[in-house]
Coordinates of C-alpha atoms and ligand atoms in Angstrom, one line a residue:
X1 CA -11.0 -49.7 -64.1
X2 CA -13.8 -51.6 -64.1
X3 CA -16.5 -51.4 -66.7
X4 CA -20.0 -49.3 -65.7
X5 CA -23.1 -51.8 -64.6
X6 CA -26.1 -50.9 -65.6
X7 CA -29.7 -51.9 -64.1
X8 CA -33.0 -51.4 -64.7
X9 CA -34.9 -51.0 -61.2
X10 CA -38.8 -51.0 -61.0
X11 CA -40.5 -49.7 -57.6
X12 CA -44.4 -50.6 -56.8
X13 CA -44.2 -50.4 -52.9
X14 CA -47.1 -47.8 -52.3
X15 CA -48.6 -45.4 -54.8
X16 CA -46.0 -44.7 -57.1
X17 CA -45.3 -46.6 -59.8
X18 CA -41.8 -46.0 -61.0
X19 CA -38.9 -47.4 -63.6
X20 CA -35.3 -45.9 -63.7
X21 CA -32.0 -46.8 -65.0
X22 CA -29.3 -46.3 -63.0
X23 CA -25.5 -46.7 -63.9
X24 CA -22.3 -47.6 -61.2
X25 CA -19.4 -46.2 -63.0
X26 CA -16.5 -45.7 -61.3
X27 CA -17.7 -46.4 -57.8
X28 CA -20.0 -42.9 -58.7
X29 CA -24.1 -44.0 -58.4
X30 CA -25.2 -42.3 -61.5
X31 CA -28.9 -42.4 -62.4
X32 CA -29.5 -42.2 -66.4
X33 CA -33.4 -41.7 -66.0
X34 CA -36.3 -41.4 -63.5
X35 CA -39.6 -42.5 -64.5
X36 CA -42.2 -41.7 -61.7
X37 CA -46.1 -42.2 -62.8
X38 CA -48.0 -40.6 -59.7
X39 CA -51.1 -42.0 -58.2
X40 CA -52.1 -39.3 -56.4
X41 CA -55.5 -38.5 -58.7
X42 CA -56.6 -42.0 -58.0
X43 CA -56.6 -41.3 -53.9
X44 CA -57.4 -38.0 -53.4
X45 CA -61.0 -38.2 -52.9
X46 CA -60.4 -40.9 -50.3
X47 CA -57.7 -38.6 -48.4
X48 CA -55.3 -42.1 -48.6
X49 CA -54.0 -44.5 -51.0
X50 CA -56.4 -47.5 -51.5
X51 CA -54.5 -50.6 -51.4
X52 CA -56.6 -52.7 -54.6
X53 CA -57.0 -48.6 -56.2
X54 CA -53.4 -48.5 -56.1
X55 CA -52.3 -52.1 -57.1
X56 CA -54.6 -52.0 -60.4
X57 CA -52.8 -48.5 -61.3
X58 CA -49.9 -50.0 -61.3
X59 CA -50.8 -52.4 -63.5
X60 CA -52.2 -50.0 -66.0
X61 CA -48.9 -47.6 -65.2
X62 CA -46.0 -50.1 -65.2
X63 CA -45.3 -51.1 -68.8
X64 CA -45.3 -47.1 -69.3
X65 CA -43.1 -46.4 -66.6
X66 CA -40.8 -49.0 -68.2
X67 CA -41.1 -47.6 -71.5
X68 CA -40.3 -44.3 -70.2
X69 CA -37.1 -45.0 -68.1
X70 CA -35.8 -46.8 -70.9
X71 CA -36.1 -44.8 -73.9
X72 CA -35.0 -42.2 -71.7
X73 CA -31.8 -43.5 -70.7
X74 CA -31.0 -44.3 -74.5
X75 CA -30.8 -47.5 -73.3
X76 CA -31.6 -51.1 -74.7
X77 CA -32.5 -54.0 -73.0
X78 CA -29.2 -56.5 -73.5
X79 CA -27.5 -53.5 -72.3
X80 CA -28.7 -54.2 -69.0
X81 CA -26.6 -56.3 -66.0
X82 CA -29.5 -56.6 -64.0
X83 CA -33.3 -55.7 -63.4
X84 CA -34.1 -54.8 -59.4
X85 CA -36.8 -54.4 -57.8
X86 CA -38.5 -52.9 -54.5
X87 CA -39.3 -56.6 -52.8
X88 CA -40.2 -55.5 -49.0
X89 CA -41.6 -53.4 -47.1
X90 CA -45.2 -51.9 -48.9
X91 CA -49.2 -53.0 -49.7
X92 CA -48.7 -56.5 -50.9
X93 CA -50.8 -56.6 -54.0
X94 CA -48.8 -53.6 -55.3
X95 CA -45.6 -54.6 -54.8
X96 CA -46.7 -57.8 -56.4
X97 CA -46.7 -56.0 -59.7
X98 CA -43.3 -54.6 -59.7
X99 CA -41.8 -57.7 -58.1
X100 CA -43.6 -60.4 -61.1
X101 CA -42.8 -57.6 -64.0
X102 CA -39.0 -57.3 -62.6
X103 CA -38.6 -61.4 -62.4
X104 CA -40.0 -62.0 -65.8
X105 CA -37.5 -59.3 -67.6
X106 CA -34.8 -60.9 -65.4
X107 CA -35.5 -64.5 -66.4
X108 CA -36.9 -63.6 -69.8
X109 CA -33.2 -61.5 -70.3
X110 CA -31.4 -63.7 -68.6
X111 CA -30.2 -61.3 -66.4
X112 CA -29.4 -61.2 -62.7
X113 CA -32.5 -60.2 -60.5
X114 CA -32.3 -57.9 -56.8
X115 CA -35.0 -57.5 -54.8
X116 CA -33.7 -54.8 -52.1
X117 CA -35.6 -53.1 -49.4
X118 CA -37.3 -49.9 -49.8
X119 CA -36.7 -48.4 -46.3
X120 CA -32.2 -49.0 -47.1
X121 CA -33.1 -47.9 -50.4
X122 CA -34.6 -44.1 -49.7
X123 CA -30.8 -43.8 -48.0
X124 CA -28.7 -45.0 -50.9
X125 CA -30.3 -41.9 -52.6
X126 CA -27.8 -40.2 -50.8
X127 CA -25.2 -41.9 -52.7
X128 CA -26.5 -39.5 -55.6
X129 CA -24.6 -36.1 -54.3
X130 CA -21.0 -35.1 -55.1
X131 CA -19.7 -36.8 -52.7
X132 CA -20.6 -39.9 -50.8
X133 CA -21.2 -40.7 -47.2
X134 CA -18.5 -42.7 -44.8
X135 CA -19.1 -45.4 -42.7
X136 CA -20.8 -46.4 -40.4
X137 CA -23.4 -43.7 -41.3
X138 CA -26.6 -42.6 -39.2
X139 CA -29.2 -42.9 -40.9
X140 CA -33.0 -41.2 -40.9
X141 CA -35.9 -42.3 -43.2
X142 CA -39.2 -40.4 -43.0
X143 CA -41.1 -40.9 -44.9
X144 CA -45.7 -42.0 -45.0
X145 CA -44.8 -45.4 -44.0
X146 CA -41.9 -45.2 -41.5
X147 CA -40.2 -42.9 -39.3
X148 CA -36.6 -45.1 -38.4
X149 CA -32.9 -44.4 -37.1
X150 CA -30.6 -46.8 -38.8
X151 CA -26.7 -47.6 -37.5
X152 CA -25.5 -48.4 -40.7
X153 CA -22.3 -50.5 -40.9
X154 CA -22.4 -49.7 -44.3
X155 CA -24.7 -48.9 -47.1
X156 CA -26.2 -52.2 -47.8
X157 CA -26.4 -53.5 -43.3
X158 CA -28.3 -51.5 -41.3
X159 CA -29.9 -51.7 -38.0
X160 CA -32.9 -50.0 -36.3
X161 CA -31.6 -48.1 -33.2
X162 CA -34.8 -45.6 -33.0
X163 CA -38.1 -45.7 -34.6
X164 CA -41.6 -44.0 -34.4
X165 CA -44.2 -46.9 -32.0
X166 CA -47.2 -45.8 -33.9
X167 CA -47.7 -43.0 -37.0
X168 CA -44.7 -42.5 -39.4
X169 CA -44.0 -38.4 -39.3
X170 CA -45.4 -38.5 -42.8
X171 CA -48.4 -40.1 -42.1
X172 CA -48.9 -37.3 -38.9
X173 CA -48.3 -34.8 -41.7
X174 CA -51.2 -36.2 -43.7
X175 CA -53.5 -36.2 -41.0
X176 CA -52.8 -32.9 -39.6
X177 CA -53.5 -31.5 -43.1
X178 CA -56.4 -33.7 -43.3
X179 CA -58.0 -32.5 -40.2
X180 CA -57.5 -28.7 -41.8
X181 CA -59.0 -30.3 -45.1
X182 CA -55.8 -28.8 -47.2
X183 CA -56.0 -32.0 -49.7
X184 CA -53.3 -34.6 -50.2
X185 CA -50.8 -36.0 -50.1
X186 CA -50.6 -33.6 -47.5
X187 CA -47.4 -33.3 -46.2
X188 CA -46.2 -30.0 -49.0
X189 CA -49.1 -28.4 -48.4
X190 CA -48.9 -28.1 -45.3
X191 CA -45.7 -26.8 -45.4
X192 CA -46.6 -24.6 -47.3
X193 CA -49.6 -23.2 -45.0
X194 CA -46.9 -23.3 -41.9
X195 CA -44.6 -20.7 -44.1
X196 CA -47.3 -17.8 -43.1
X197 CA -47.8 -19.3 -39.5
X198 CA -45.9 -18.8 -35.7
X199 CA -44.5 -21.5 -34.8
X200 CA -44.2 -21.1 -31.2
X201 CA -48.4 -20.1 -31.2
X202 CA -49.1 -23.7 -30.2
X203 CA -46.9 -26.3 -27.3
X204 CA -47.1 -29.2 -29.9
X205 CA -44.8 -32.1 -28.6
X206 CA -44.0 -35.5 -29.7
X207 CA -43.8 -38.4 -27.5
X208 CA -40.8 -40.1 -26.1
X209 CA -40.0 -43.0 -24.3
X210 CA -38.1 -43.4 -20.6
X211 CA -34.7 -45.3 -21.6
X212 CA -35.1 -45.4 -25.4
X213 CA -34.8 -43.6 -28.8
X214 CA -37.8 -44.1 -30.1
X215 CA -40.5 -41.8 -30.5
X216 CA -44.7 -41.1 -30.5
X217 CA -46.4 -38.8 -33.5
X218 CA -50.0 -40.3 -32.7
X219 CA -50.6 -37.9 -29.8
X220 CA -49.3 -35.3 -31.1
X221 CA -51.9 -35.8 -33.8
X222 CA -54.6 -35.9 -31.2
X223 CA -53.5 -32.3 -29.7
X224 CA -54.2 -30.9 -32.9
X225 CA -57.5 -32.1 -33.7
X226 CA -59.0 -31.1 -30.2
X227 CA -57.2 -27.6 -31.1
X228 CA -59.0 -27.5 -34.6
X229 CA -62.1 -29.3 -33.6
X230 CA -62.4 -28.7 -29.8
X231 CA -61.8 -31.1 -27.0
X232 CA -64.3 -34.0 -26.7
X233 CA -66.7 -33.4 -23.7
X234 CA -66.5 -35.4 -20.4
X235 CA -69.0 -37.7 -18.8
X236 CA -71.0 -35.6 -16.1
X237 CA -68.9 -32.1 -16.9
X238 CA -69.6 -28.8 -18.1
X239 CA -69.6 -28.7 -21.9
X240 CA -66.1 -27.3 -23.1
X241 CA -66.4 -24.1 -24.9
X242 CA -66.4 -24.6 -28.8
X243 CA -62.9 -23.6 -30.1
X244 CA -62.1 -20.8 -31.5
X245 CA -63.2 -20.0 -35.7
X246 CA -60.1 -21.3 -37.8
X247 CA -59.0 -17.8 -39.4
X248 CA -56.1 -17.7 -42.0
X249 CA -53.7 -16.7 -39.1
X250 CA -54.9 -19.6 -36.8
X251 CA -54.7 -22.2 -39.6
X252 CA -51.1 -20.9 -40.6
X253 CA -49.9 -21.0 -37.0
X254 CA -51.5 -24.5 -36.3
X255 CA -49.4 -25.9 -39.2
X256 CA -46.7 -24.3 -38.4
X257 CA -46.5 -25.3 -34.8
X258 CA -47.7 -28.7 -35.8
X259 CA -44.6 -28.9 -38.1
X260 CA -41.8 -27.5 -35.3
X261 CA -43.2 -30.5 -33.3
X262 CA -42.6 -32.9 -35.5
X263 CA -39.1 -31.5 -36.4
X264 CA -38.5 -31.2 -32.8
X265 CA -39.8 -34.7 -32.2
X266 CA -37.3 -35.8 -34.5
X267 CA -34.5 -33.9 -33.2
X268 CA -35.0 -35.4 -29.8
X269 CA -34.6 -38.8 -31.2
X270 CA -31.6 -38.2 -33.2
X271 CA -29.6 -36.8 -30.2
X272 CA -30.6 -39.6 -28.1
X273 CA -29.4 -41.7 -31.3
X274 CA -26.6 -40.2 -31.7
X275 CA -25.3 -40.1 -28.4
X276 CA -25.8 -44.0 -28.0
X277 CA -24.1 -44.3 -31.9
X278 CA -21.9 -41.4 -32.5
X279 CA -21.0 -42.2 -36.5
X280 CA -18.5 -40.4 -39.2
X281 CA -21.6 -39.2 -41.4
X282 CA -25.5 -38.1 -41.1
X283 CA -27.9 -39.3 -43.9
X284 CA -31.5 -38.5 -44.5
X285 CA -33.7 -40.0 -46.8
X286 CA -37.9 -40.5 -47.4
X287 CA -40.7 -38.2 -48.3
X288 CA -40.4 -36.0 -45.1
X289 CA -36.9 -34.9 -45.9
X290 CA -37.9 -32.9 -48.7
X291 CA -39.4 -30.4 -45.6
X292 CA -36.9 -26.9 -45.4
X293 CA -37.6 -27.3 -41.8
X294 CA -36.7 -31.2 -41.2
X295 CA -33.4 -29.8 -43.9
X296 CA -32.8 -27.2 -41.5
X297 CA -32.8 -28.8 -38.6
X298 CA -30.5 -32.2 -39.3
X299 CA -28.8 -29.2 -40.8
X300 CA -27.9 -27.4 -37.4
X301 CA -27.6 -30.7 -35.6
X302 CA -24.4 -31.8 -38.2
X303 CA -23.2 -28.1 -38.2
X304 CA -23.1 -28.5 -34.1
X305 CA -21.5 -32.5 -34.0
X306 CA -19.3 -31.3 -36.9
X307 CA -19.9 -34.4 -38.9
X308 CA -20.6 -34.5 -42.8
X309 CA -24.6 -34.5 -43.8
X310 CA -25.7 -36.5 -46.8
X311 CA -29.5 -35.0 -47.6
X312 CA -31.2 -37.0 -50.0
X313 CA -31.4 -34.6 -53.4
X314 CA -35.3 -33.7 -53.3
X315 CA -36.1 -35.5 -56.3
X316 CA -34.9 -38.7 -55.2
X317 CA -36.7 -38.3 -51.3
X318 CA -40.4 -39.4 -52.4
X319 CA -40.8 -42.9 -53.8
X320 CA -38.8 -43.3 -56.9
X321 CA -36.8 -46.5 -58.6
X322 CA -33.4 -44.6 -59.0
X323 CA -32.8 -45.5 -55.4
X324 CA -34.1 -48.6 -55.7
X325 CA -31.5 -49.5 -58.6
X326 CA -28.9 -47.3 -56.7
X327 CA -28.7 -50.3 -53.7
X328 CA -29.0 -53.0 -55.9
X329 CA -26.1 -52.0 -58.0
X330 CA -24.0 -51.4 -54.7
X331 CA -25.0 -55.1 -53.8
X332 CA -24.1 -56.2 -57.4
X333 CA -21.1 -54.8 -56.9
X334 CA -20.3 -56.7 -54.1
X335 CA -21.1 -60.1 -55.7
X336 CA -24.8 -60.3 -54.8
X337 CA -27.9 -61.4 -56.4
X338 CA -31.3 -63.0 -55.7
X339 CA -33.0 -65.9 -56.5
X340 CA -36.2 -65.7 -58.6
X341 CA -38.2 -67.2 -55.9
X342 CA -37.6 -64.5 -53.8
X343 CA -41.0 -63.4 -52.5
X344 CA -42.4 -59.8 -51.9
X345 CA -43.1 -59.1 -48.0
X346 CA -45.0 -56.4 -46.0
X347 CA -42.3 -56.1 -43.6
X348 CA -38.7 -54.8 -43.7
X349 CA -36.3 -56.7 -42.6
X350 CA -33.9 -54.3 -40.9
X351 CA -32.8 -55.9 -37.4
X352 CA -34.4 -54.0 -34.4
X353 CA -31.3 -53.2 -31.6
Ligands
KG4_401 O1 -41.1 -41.7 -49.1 P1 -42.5 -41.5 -49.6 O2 -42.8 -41.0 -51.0 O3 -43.4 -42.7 -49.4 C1 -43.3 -43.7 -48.4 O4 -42.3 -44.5 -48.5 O5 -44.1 -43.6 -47.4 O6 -43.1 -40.4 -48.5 C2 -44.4 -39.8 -48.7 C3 -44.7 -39.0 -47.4 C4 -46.1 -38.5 -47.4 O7 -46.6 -38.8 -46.1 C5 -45.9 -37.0 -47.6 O8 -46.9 -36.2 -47.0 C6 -44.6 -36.7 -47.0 O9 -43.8 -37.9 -47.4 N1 -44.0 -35.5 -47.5 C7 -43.8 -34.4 -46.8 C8 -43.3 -33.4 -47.7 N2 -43.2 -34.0 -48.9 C9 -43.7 -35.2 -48.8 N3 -43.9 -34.2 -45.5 C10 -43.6 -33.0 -45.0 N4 -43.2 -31.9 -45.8 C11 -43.0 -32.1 -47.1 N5 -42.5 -31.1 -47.9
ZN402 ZN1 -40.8 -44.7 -49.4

């Protein structure tokens, strides 16, 4: 049997900043720590992440993260194989930090360096259950940044076969609680608010797309600021009536109904997907998938097709380096490293079908 690897994985992508050691024994992903230093006091009075905010907390945070991940794992630094990174997609002066930190312990080591891609990443994390997922796998990430459906071939090649043409689900999440000034990040806590609400009190929809997968969250967004804040007025018409006062009970049902159209967005999208790419497993992976309802409904939809669903373990959904380390182990595995001159992109690179 071979022996375990072991890697040290930094991710800087967006607003957390994050170190974890992660193990490959046995073809099992194990992760031996999860250091995750959160950003969110930095933003919250801007009701977003700052991009320079964000990159200068991570420089303060990183060495700590490191620190953290490393003690915590009872690990030392020759024991390493390899030091990965986050390299693409996210703000580029924050990734910039994790990307320079993770080349110098590579090169001042002498150990191999990954850079992997954050978006394939948030799926590995479903390599972190009992059991893991067969191939070729569809694939959901939702998360602030992107809303995709991946055909994966395996875990390390995927390509886009549906994605969102404007706001990541995440991203409507935030807004939506936003516009009902809940706080942020706002995606939990308005959750949480739609727990007391009806669901059905409000025809929220998502938009879709004649002879494609992909889907809309901006409008969607729109319908529930004119049914908060009241419809603009038209040139030359009667002025609309002002909406009505936002009780408790119309606040809960607004989120809740917001959040069924969302899901149901999404579910429209994955049976178009699916129907197009019929796979031997479901994964889901990214911020969103910590919702019950997003769980419950990729739930149903596996229960129904009879095929095996991989949920991302909650702790792993939001930004984290466990998952991070978790692909570039399983591309370590296969033989693969980076040079150092690898650079750190805004983009992902997945290939769009
Ligand atoms: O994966 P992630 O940490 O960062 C990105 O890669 O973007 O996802 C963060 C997003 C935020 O938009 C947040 O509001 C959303 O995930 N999120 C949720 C929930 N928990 C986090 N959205 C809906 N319901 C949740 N429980
Ligand atoms: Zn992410």
């Amino acid at each position: 049997m071979n022996a375990p690897l072991t890697i040290l994985a930094l991710e800087t992508s967006c607003d957390e900043t994050a170190a974890a050691v992660v193990q490959l024994r046995a073809g099992k992903l194990v992760a031996l720590s999860n250091a995750v230093i959160n950003q969110d006091h930095v933003h919250t009075m801007y009701g977003g992440v700052v991009p320079e905010l964000a990159s200068r907390a991570h420089l303060e945070k990183l060495l700590p993260a490191i620190r953290a991940a490393m003690s915590d794992a009872e690990i030392s630094y020759p024991q390493l194989d390899a030091v990965a990174v986050g390299i693409r997609p996210g703000l580029i002066g924050s990734l910039l930090v994790g990307v320079s930190a993770a080349k110098a312990l590579a090169w001042s080591l002498e150990k191999p360096f990954l850079g992997v891609d954050h978006v394939l990443a948030h799926l590995v994390a479903c390599h972190f259950l009992d059991t893991t997922p067969e191939y070729p796998a569809l694939g959901l990430v939702a998360s602030g940044g992107h809303t995709h459906f991946v055909y994966m071939e395996s875990p390390l090649h995927a390509r886009v076969v549906a994605r969102t043409r404007d706001d990541a689900a995440g991203e409507a999440f935030d807004k939506a609680a936003s516009i009902l000034q809940l706080g942020w990040p706002g995606g939990p806590l308005l959750e949480k608010l739609a727990r007391g609400g009806n669901a059905n009190a409000f025809d929220f929809r998502a938009g879709h797309f004649a002879g494609s997968s992909d889907m809309s969250f901006s409008g969607l967004k729109t319908a529930f600021l004119y049914e908060v804040r009241g419809a603009p007025n038209a040139p030359n018409r009667p002025a609309r009536p002002a909406p009505p006062e936002l009780t408790p009970t119309r606040q809960a049902d607004l989120a809740a109904s917001f959040q069924r159209g969302v899901v149901r967005g999404l579910e429209k999208s994955l049976r178009s997907s699916w129907e197009t790419n019929p796979c031997l497993s479901l994964c889901a992976g990214g911020g969103v998938i910590r919702n019950e309802s997003v769980r419950d409904m990729l739930q149903a939809f596996a229960h129904t097709m009879n095929v095996p669903l991989f949920l991302s373990p909650k702790e792993f959904c939001t930004d984290n380096a466990v998952m991070i380390g978790g692909l570039a182990l399983l591309r370590l595995a296969a033989g693969e490293r980076d040079p150092l001159s690898l650079a750190a992109e805004p983009l992902s690179q997945l290939r769009i079908s």
